[in-house]
Amino acid sequence: MAEQQTLSVTGMTCASCARRVEQALKKVPGVVEACVNLAVDQVTVTYDSETVNFNNFKDVIENAGYGIIETTESDTETAEDIELTARAHELARKQHRLIVGIIFGLPLFLLSMGRDLGLIQPWFLAESPIMLTGQHQASADLLNWLFLLLATPVQFYSGSDYYLHTWKALKNKTATMDTLVALGSTTAYLYSCAILFSNSAQHLYFETSALIITLILVGKYLETRAKSQTSSALRALMDLRPKTACVLRSGEEQKIPVSEVRKGEMLLVRPGEKVPVDGIIVSGHSSLDESLVTGESLPVEKGEGDSVIGATVNTTGTFQFRATRVGKETALAQIIRLVQEAQGSRAPVQHLVDQVAAIFVPIVISLAVLTFLGWYFIGKSDFTQAMIFAVAVLVIACPCALGLATPTAIMVGTGTGAEHGILIKNAESLERANAIQVVVLDKTGTITAGKPVVTDIVALQAWEKVLNAGALRPEDLILRLAASAERGSEHPLGAAIVQAAQDRSLKLVQPQRFQALAGQGIEAQIEGQKVFLGNLRLMQTQKITLLDSEKTLIKLQNEGKTAMLVAVDGEVIGIVAVADTVKPTSAAAIAQLQRMGLQVAMLTGDNQQTAQAIARQVGIERVLAEVLPQDKVAEIRRIQQEGSLVAMVGDGINDAPALAQANVGIALGTGTDVAMEAADITLMRGDLQGVAQAITLSKRTLQTIRWNLFWAFIYNLIGIPLAAGLLYPAFHLQLSPIIAAGAMAFSSVFVVTNSLRLRQMRLG
């Protein structure tokens, strides 16, 4: 059976590292897929649990030259706690190496520059004949020996990770960013040592080797700090999880860990406390702040029979509820799982980076060698000048920015979505949403509330002949009569009429006789009177005269309402209209989609007249009416065959096949689990505003990825020729290895911080 596990890997620094880890794992028998997310240093492995296990993964990753963080949970620590602790130690270790690099590298740079600019004079051991000719040996200057002392700890302590990773890569016959850094800095260091010990009168480059390592360490440290912010949304979700719950057992309150709550147990929540798990309120009422789970900014009123979501905050009253979902079944646990899977997935646009990463480092090393040989043999430069060009090529071309361009944007984009109640299944879904052209909306439960309510009660003149008004208004009399008749019905329209009467506190009576007339309505005996409640066909069958009711009936039907005639003792006394009302935000949300240049269509099983009435209310022109549930897939497929990329939005079980068929399926979180499982994007709030927000998020994320890739590629396209000295003959423009190291470090930090800008975007 295929299972999935996410492993935290240490030592990865660039796209080449990510590719090497993936390739190593894919070669293991039983591994179906391996996908590295460089932004969080994790690899997600899909595997056959009967063939391979964690220990196999650990061995393979370590043999490839990397480490793995083992997250075995204890009574006091969760896997996330262990991983955070391990990463904190790793960051502290990098920080210590950076501090050493700054302490030794900065004085080295300042002293070297001061001497080159004539601000500091050489410290000679003694005068010699060589000095009298205007030249001196490198070993005669005590400053050069001081430079060696300052550069050595930077080279072999601060830069130790580069050597370690290079050695492990060489054992696996590969090369990474660390190989380029190690080659570049070591070349400058060893060349300087050779000059110093050979008593040659040449310039030394100890400051170059030290500054290459220090500047890249600065970049890596800032990059690591910035990368930690890309997963802040996920950590915020994890921090929402309550630690304890107040459970009622044997009539007594008990404080227990949330992990011990069992399904079906009764729990108590007081003001200011978090709801521990998902459930249904049994007694009491309150207002709950659900903003951190659903994105809904206003508190939501809850009472008996309403559902509550674990981790939401109870703001006012005290209530008791019955647990329906615990542990990994809760809405929050599912949200965390979806966000983790999305952030660990790979967008199709990443494939280009993968192809480049496979050959990038070997090509750069080859270019550096060609640069040295070209300048030395063809350009007739001396060894030093040719070496400087080659070192600059090695340092500036590190593929860090390329490896971070896509995953950082995906992480921030999916995290931002989660903060707004938009759950994105994977990076591919996020990318596809960017290209959507047609949005198909299911009517019931999506555009409308999905729950019929009484909208109109019309009293006709005949009511006075058969009813005694008493203290009630005519409309209330008609509603009371209709609701009393419907008390024996299980039809949703009947339930809506009964609910409307209860909302008005009308006293209902039990019918003496009740009969459902299929396709027509009902017949009941109420307080000695024969009552008929139903459609026009029922009245015609019973030979009841419509009198002045027909025009009103047609008007209500044209408004998309189900109008039912109420007749008593052969006289039509009134009309009760029931409709599935449009959600307050639907019209504005649809208008926003249309302003974005998207075509919006409505899909429903209702008749054409009712469907058109709803469509007019919300501003939709394209209506697909009288579509049976099993035919929804065919309608989506037909639109796709027209050449359009389609997003389907729905919430019911019968929407699941259509959600799966669409290029992007969007499910409302107020709907069913089946619909959410089939969808690519889930909106935790039950309104359509999230559709435009999700598409906007997709477009902004893809725009960020494209800019990241553009700058990563253009940086190398411009930087490598400059470093190789192609402009040197004409303009004497030379890119020093120190500037190259600074530029390389800046490119990675730029890509990450550019992705973090997504956190500031407004989704409405």
Coordinates of N, CA, C and O in Angstrom, one line a residue, residues 526-632:
I526 N -57.7 20.2 9.1 CA -57.2 21.0 10.2 C -58.5 21.7 10.9 O -59.2 22.4 10.2
E527 N -58.7 21.3 12.1 CA -59.8 21.9 12.9 C -61.1 21.8 12.2 O -61.9 22.7 12.1
G528 N -61.3 20.6 11.6 CA -62.6 20.4 10.9 C -62.7 20.9 9.5 O -63.7 20.7 8.8
Q529 N -61.6 21.6 9.0 CA -61.6 22.1 7.6 C -60.7 21.3 6.7 O -59.6 20.9 7.1
K530 N -61.2 21.1 5.5 CA -60.3 20.4 4.5 C -59.4 21.4 3.8 O -59.8 22.4 3.2
V531 N -58.1 21.1 4.0 CA -57.1 22.1 3.5 C -56.3 21.4 2.4 O -55.8 20.2 2.5
F532 N -56.1 22.1 1.2 CA -55.2 21.7 0.2 C -54.0 22.7 0.1 O -54.3 23.9 0.1
L533 N -52.9 22.2 -0.1 CA -51.7 23.0 -0.2 C -50.8 22.4 -1.3 O -50.3 21.3 -1.2
G534 N -50.7 23.1 -2.4 CA -49.9 22.6 -3.5 C -49.9 23.4 -4.7 O -50.2 24.7 -4.7
N535 N -49.6 22.8 -5.9 CA -49.4 23.6 -7.1 C -50.7 23.7 -7.9 O -51.8 23.3 -7.5
L536 N -50.6 24.4 -9.1 CA -51.8 24.6 -9.9 C -52.5 23.4 -10.3 O -53.7 23.3 -10.4
R537 N -51.7 22.3 -10.6 CA -52.3 21.0 -11.0 C -53.2 20.5 -9.9 O -54.2 19.9 -10.2
L538 N -52.8 20.6 -8.6 CA -53.6 20.1 -7.5 C -55.0 20.8 -7.5 O -56.0 20.2 -7.3
M539 N -54.9 22.2 -7.7 CA -56.2 22.9 -7.7 C -57.1 22.5 -8.8 O -58.3 22.4 -8.7
Q540 N -56.5 22.2 -10.0 CA -57.3 21.8 -11.2 C -57.9 20.4 -10.9 O -59.0 20.2 -11.3
T541 N -57.1 19.6 -10.3 CA -57.5 18.2 -10.1 C -58.7 18.2 -9.1 O -59.7 17.5 -9.2
Q542 N -58.6 19.1 -8.1 CA -59.7 19.2 -7.1 C -60.8 20.1 -7.5 O -61.8 20.4 -6.7
K543 N -60.7 20.7 -8.8 CA -61.7 21.5 -9.3 C -62.0 22.8 -8.4 O -63.1 23.2 -8.1
I544 N -60.9 23.3 -8.0 CA -61.0 24.5 -7.1 C -60.7 25.8 -8.0 O -59.7 25.8 -8.7
T545 N -61.6 26.7 -7.9 CA -61.5 27.9 -8.8 C -60.4 28.8 -8.3 O -60.2 29.1 -7.0
L546 N -59.5 29.4 -9.2 CA -58.3 30.2 -8.8 C -58.7 31.6 -8.5 O -58.0 32.3 -7.8
L547 N -59.8 32.1 -9.1 CA -60.3 33.5 -8.9 C -59.1 34.4 -9.3 O -58.6 34.4 -10.4
D548 N -58.7 35.3 -8.4 CA -57.7 36.4 -8.7 C -56.3 35.9 -8.4 O -55.4 36.8 -8.3
S549 N -56.0 34.6 -8.2 CA -54.7 34.2 -7.8 C -53.7 33.9 -8.9 O -52.5 33.9 -8.7
E550 N -54.2 33.8 -10.2 CA -53.3 33.3 -11.3 C -52.2 34.3 -11.6 O -51.0 33.9 -11.8
K551 N -52.5 35.6 -11.7 CA -51.5 36.6 -12.0 C -50.4 36.6 -10.9 O -49.2 36.7 -11.2
T552 N -50.8 36.6 -9.7 CA -49.8 36.6 -8.6 C -49.0 35.3 -8.6 O -47.8 35.4 -8.4
L553 N -49.6 34.2 -9.0 CA -48.9 32.9 -9.0 C -47.8 33.0 -10.1 O -46.6 32.6 -9.9
I554 N -48.1 33.5 -11.3 CA -47.2 33.6 -12.4 C -46.0 34.6 -12.0 O -44.9 34.3 -12.3
K555 N -46.4 35.7 -11.4 CA -45.4 36.7 -11.0 C -44.3 36.0 -10.1 O -43.1 36.2 -10.2
L556 N -44.8 35.3 -9.1 CA -43.9 34.7 -8.1 C -43.0 33.6 -8.8 O -41.8 33.5 -8.5
Q557 N -43.6 32.9 -9.7 CA -42.8 31.8 -10.4 C -41.8 32.5 -11.3 O -40.7 31.9 -11.4
N558 N -42.1 33.6 -11.9 CA -41.1 34.3 -12.7 C -39.9 34.8 -11.9 O -38.8 35.1 -12.5
E559 N -40.1 35.0 -10.6 CA -39.1 35.4 -9.7 C -38.2 34.2 -9.2 O -37.3 34.4 -8.4
G560 N -38.5 33.0 -9.8 CA -37.7 31.8 -9.4 C -38.2 31.2 -8.1 O -37.4 30.5 -7.5
K561 N -39.4 31.5 -7.7 CA -39.9 31.0 -6.4 C -40.9 29.8 -6.6 O -41.6 29.8 -7.7
T562 N -40.9 28.9 -5.7 CA -41.9 27.9 -5.7 C -43.2 28.3 -5.0 O -43.2 28.5 -3.8
A563 N -44.2 28.6 -5.8 CA -45.5 29.2 -5.2 C -46.5 28.1 -5.0 O -46.8 27.3 -5.9
M564 N -47.0 28.0 -3.8 CA -48.0 27.0 -3.4 C -49.3 27.6 -3.0 O -49.3 28.6 -2.2
L565 N -50.4 27.2 -3.6 CA -51.7 27.7 -3.4 C -52.3 27.0 -2.1 O -52.1 25.8 -1.9
V566 N -53.0 27.8 -1.3 CA -53.6 27.3 -0.1 C -55.1 27.4 -0.3 O -55.7 28.5 -0.5
A567 N -55.8 26.3 -0.2 CA -57.3 26.3 -0.4 C -57.9 25.6 0.8 O -57.5 24.6 1.3
V568 N -59.0 26.2 1.2 CA -59.8 25.7 2.4 C -61.3 25.6 1.9 O -61.9 26.6 1.5
D569 N -61.8 24.4 2.1 CA -63.2 24.1 1.8 C -63.6 24.6 0.4 O -64.6 25.3 0.2
G570 N -62.7 24.3 -0.6 CA -63.0 24.6 -2.0 C -62.7 26.1 -2.4 O -63.0 26.5 -3.5
E571 N -62.1 26.9 -1.5 CA -61.8 28.3 -1.8 C -60.3 28.5 -1.7 O -59.7 28.2 -0.7
V572 N -59.6 29.1 -2.7 CA -58.2 29.5 -2.6 C -58.1 30.8 -1.8 O -58.7 31.8 -2.2
I573 N -57.5 30.7 -0.7 CA -57.4 31.8 0.2 C -56.1 32.6 0.2 O -56.0 33.7 0.8
G574 N -55.1 31.9 -0.3 CA -53.7 32.6 -0.3 C -52.7 31.8 -1.0 O -52.9 30.7 -1.5
I575 N -51.5 32.4 -1.1 CA -50.3 31.8 -1.7 C -49.2 31.9 -0.8 O -48.9 32.9 -0.2
V576 N -48.4 30.8 -0.6 CA -47.2 30.8 0.1 C -46.0 30.4 -0.8 O -46.1 29.4 -1.5
A577 N -45.1 31.4 -0.9 CA -43.9 31.2 -1.9 C -42.7 30.8 -1.1 O -42.4 31.4 -0.1
V578 N -42.0 29.8 -1.6 CA -40.8 29.3 -0.9 C -39.7 29.4 -2.0 O -39.9 29.0 -3.1
A579 N -38.5 29.8 -1.6 CA -37.4 29.8 -2.5 C -36.1 29.6 -1.8 O -35.9 29.8 -0.6
D580 N -35.1 29.1 -2.6 CA -33.8 28.9 -2.1 C -33.1 30.3 -2.4 O -32.7 30.6 -3.5
T581 N -32.9 31.1 -1.3 CA -32.5 32.5 -1.5 C -31.1 32.6 -1.9 O -30.2 31.8 -1.5
V582 N -30.8 33.7 -2.7 CA -29.4 34.0 -3.1 C -28.6 34.5 -1.9 O -29.1 35.3 -1.1
K583 N -27.4 34.0 -1.8 CA -26.5 34.4 -0.7 C -26.3 35.9 -0.9 O -26.1 36.4 -2.0
P584 N -26.1 36.7 0.2 CA -26.0 38.1 0.1 C -24.7 38.5 -0.7 O -24.7 39.6 -1.3
T585 N -23.7 37.7 -0.7 CA -22.4 38.1 -1.3 C -22.3 37.6 -2.8 O -21.3 37.9 -3.4
S586 N -23.3 36.8 -3.2 CA -23.1 36.1 -4.5 C -23.0 37.1 -5.7 O -22.1 37.0 -6.6
A587 N -23.9 38.1 -5.7 CA -23.9 39.0 -6.9 C -22.6 39.8 -7.0 O -22.1 39.9 -8.1
A588 N -22.1 40.3 -5.8 CA -20.9 41.0 -5.8 C -19.7 40.2 -6.2 O -18.8 40.6 -7.0
A589 N -19.7 38.9 -5.8 CA -18.6 38.0 -6.1 C -18.6 37.7 -7.6 O -17.5 37.6 -8.2
I590 N -19.8 37.4 -8.2 CA -19.9 37.1 -9.6 C -19.4 38.3 -10.4 O -18.7 38.2 -11.4
A591 N -19.8 39.5 -10.0 CA -19.4 40.7 -10.7 C -17.9 40.9 -10.7 O -17.3 41.3 -11.7
Q592 N -17.3 40.6 -9.6 CA -15.8 40.6 -9.5 C -15.2 39.7 -10.4 O -14.2 40.0 -11.1
L593 N -15.7 38.4 -10.5 CA -15.1 37.5 -11.5 C -15.3 38.0 -12.9 O -14.3 37.8 -13.7
Q594 N -16.4 38.6 -13.2 CA -16.6 39.1 -14.6 C -15.6 40.3 -14.9 O -15.1 40.4 -16.0
R595 N -15.3 41.1 -13.8 CA -14.4 42.2 -14.0 C -13.0 41.7 -14.3 O -12.1 42.4 -14.9
M596 N -12.7 40.5 -13.8 CA -11.4 39.9 -14.0 C -11.3 39.3 -15.4 O -10.3 38.7 -15.7
G597 N -12.3 39.4 -16.2 CA -12.3 38.9 -17.6 C -12.7 37.5 -17.7 O -12.5 36.8 -18.7
L598 N -13.3 36.9 -16.7 CA -13.8 35.5 -16.7 C -15.2 35.4 -17.1 O -16.1 36.2 -16.7
Q599 N -15.5 34.4 -17.8 CA -16.9 34.1 -18.2 C -17.5 33.2 -17.1 O -16.9 32.3 -16.6
V600 N -18.7 33.6 -16.6 CA -19.4 32.9 -15.5 C -20.6 32.2 -16.0 O -21.5 32.9 -16.6
A601 N -20.8 31.0 -15.7 CA -22.0 30.2 -16.1 C -22.6 29.6 -14.8 O -21.9 29.3 -13.8
M602 N -23.9 29.4 -14.8 CA -24.6 28.7 -13.7 C -25.1 27.3 -14.2 O -25.7 27.2 -15.3
L603 N -24.9 26.3 -13.3 CA -25.3 25.0 -13.6 C -26.3 24.5 -12.6 O -26.1 24.6 -11.4
T604 N -27.5 24.0 -13.0 CA -28.5 23.7 -12.1 C -29.5 22.6 -12.7 O -29.6 22.5 -13.9
G605 N -30.1 21.9 -11.8 CA -31.2 21.0 -12.2 C -32.5 21.6 -12.3 O -33.5 20.9 -12.7
D606 N -32.7 22.9 -11.8 CA -33.9 23.5 -11.9 C -34.4 23.8 -13.3 O -33.7 23.7 -14.3
N607 N -35.8 24.0 -13.4 CA -36.3 24.3 -14.7 C -35.8 25.7 -15.2 O -35.2 26.5 -14.4
Q608 N -35.9 25.9 -16.5 CA -35.3 27.1 -17.2 C -35.8 28.4 -16.6 O -35.1 29.3 -16.4
Q609 N -37.1 28.4 -16.2 CA -37.7 29.6 -15.7 C -37.1 30.0 -14.4 O -36.7 31.1 -14.1
T610 N -37.1 29.0 -13.5 CA -36.5 29.3 -12.1 C -35.0 29.7 -12.2 O -34.5 30.6 -11.6
A611 N -34.3 28.9 -13.1 CA -32.9 29.2 -13.3 C -32.6 30.6 -13.8 O -31.7 31.3 -13.3
Q612 N -33.4 31.0 -14.8 CA -33.2 32.3 -15.3 C -33.5 33.4 -14.3 O -32.8 34.5 -14.3
A613 N -34.5 33.2 -13.5 CA -34.8 34.1 -12.4 C -33.6 34.3 -11.5 O -33.3 35.5 -11.1
I614 N -33.0 33.3 -11.0 CA -31.8 33.3 -10.1 C -30.7 34.0 -10.9 O -30.0 34.9 -10.3
A615 N -30.5 33.6 -12.1 CA -29.4 34.2 -12.9 C -29.5 35.7 -13.1 O -28.5 36.5 -13.0
R616 N -30.7 36.2 -13.3 CA -31.0 37.6 -13.4 C -30.6 38.4 -12.1 O -30.0 39.5 -12.1
Q617 N -30.9 37.7 -11.0 CA -30.6 38.4 -9.7 C -29.1 38.6 -9.5 O -28.6 39.5 -8.8
V618 N -28.3 37.6 -10.0 CA -26.8 37.7 -9.7 C -26.0 38.1 -10.9 O -24.8 38.2 -10.9
G619 N -26.7 38.4 -12.1 CA -26.0 39.0 -13.2 C -25.3 37.9 -14.1 O -24.2 38.2 -14.7
I620 N -25.8 36.7 -14.1 CA -25.2 35.7 -15.0 C -26.0 35.5 -16.3 O -27.3 35.5 -16.2
E621 N -25.3 35.5 -17.4 CA -26.0 35.4 -18.7 C -26.1 33.9 -19.2 O -27.1 33.5 -19.8
R622 N -25.0 33.2 -18.9 CA -25.0 31.8 -19.5 C -25.6 30.9 -18.4 O -25.0 30.7 -17.3
V623 N -26.7 30.2 -18.7 CA -27.4 29.3 -17.8 C -27.5 27.9 -18.4 O -28.0 27.8 -19.5
L624 N -27.1 27.0 -17.6 CA -27.2 25.5 -18.0 C -28.2 24.9 -17.0 O -27.9 24.5 -15.9
A625 N -29.5 24.9 -17.5 CA -30.6 24.5 -16.6 C -31.0 23.1 -16.9 O -30.7 22.5 -18.0
E626 N -31.8 22.5 -16.0 CA -32.4 21.2 -16.1 C -31.3 20.1 -16.4 O -31.5 19.2 -17.2
V627 N -30.2 20.3 -15.7 CA -29.1 19.3 -15.9 C -29.2 18.3 -14.7 O -29.1 18.7 -13.5
L628 N -29.3 17.1 -15.0 CA -29.4 16.0 -14.0 C -28.0 15.9 -13.4 O -27.0 16.1 -14.0
P629 N -27.9 15.4 -12.1 CA -26.6 15.3 -11.4 C -25.6 14.5 -12.2 O -24.4 14.8 -12.3
Q630 N -26.0 13.4 -12.9 CA -25.1 12.5 -13.6 C -24.7 13.2 -14.9 O -23.7 12.7 -15.6
D631 N -25.3 14.3 -15.3 CA -25.0 14.9 -16.6 C -24.1 16.1 -16.4 O -23.7 16.8 -17.4
K632 N -23.8 16.5 -15.1 CA -22.9 17.6 -14.9 C -21.5 17.5 -15.5 O -21.0 18.4 -16.0

